[in-house]
mmCIF file of C-alpha atoms in Angstrom:
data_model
loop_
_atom_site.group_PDB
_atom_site.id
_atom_site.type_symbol
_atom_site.label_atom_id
_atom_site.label_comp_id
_atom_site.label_asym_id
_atom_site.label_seq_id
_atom_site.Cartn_x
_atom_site.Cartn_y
_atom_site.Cartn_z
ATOM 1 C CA UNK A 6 0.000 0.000 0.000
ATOM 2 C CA UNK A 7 1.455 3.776 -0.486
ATOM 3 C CA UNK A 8 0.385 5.471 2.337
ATOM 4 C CA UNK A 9 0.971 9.275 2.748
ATOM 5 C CA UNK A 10 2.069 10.761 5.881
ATOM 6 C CA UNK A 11 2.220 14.457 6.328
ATOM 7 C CA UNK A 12 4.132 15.959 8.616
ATOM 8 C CA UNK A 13 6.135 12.898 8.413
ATOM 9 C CA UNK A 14 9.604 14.955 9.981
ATOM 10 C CA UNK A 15 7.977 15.785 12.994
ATOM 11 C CA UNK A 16 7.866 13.932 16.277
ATOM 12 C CA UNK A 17 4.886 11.263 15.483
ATOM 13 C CA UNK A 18 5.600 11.291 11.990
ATOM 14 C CA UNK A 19 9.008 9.679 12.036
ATOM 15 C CA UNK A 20 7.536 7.194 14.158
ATOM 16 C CA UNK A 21 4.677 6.574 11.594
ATOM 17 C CA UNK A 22 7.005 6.361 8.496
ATOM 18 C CA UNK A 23 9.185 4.052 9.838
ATOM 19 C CA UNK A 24 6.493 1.596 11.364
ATOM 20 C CA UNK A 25 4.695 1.813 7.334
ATOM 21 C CA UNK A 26 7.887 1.025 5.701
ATOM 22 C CA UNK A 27 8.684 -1.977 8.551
ATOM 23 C CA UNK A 28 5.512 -3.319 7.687
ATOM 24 C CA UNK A 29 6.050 -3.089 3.969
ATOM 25 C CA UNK A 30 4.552 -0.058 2.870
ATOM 26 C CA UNK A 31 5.709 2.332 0.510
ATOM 27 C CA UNK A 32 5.565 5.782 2.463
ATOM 28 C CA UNK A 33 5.785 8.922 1.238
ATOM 29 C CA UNK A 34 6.840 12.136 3.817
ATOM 30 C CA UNK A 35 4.788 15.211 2.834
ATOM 31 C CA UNK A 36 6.316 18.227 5.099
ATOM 32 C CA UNK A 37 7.546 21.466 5.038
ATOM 33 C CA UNK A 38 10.881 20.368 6.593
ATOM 34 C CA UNK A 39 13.680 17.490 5.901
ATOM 35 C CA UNK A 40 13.865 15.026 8.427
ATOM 36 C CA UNK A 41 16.616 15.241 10.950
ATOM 37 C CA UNK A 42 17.818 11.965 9.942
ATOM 38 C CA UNK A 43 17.198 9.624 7.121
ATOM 39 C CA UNK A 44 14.255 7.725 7.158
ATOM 40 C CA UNK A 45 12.639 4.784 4.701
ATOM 41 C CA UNK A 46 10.205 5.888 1.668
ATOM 42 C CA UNK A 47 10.542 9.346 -0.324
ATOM 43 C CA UNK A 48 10.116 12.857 0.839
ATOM 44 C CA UNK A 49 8.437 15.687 -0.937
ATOM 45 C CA UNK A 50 9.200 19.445 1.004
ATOM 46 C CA UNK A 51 6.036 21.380 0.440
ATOM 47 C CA UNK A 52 3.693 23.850 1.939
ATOM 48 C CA UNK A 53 0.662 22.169 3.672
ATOM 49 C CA UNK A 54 -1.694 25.142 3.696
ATOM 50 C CA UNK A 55 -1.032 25.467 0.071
ATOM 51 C CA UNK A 56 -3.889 23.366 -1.541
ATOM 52 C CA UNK A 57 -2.267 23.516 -5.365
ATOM 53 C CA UNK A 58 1.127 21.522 -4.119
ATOM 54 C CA UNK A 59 -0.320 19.369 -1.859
ATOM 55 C CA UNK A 60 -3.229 18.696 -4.691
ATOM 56 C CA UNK A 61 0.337 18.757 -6.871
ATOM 57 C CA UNK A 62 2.044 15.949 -4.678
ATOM 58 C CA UNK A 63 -0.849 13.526 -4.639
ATOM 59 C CA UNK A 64 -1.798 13.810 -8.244
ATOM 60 C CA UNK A 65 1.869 12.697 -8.147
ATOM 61 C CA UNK A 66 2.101 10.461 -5.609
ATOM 62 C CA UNK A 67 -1.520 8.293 -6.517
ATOM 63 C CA UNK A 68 -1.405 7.149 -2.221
ATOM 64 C CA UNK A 69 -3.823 4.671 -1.501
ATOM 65 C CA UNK A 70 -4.228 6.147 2.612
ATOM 66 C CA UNK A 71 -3.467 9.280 4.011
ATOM 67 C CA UNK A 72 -1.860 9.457 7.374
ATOM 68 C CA UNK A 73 -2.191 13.105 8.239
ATOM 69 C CA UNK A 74 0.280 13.926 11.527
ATOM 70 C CA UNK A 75 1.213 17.843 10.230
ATOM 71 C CA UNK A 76 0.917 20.432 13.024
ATOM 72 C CA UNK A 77 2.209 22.419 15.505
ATOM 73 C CA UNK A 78 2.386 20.513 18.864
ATOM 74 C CA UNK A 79 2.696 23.336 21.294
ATOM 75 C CA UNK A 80 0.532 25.800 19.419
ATOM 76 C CA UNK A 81 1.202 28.777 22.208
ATOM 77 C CA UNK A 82 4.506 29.130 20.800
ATOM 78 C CA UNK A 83 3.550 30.017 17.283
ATOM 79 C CA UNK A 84 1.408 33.687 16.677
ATOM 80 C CA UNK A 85 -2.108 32.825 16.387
ATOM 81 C CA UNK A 86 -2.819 32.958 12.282
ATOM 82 C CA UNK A 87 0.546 30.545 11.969
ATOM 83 C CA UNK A 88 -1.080 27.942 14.355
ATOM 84 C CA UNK A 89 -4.510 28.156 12.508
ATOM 85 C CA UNK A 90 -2.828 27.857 9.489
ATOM 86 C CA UNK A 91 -0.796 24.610 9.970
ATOM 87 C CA UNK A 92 -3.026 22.985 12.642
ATOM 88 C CA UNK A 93 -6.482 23.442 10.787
ATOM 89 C CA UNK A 94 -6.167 24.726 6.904
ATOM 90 C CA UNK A 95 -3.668 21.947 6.319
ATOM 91 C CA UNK A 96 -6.352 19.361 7.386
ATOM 92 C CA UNK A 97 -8.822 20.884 5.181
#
């Protein structure tokens, strides 16, 4: 199965990728950063609040499940339009 995960750099998303691609999946890392360290599957760096590249990257991609992990975890750091941005457009 090809299984997007988005926000597949952060925290739970690492965590996510690998599991997939131990359990045979193809996995593909939408995110708006690199990983920190290598990880299985392919990574495309795009903007998740911008619908045309992420429509872009799965016209691309064809996944077969979604796996959406993309947001800020501590939202009271970020100013307030940044955190509505990337913890609610991006699931839209």
């Amino acid at each position: 199965m090809r299984i997007v995960v988005t926000g597949g750099s952060g925290r739970a998303g690492v965590w996510a990728v690998r599991d997939f691609a131990e359990h045979g999946h193809e996995v593909i890392n939408l995110d708006g950063r690199a990983p920190a360290e290598p990880l299985p599957g392919s990574f495309i760096k795009l903007d998740l609040t911008d619908a045309g590249e992420v429509y872009d990257a799965f016209v691309q991609t064809q996944p077969d499940a979604v796996c959406h992990l993309a947001a800020n975890p501590s939202p009271s750091g970020f100013p307030r339009q940044q955190t509505f941005a990337n913890n609610v457009l991006s699931t839209y």
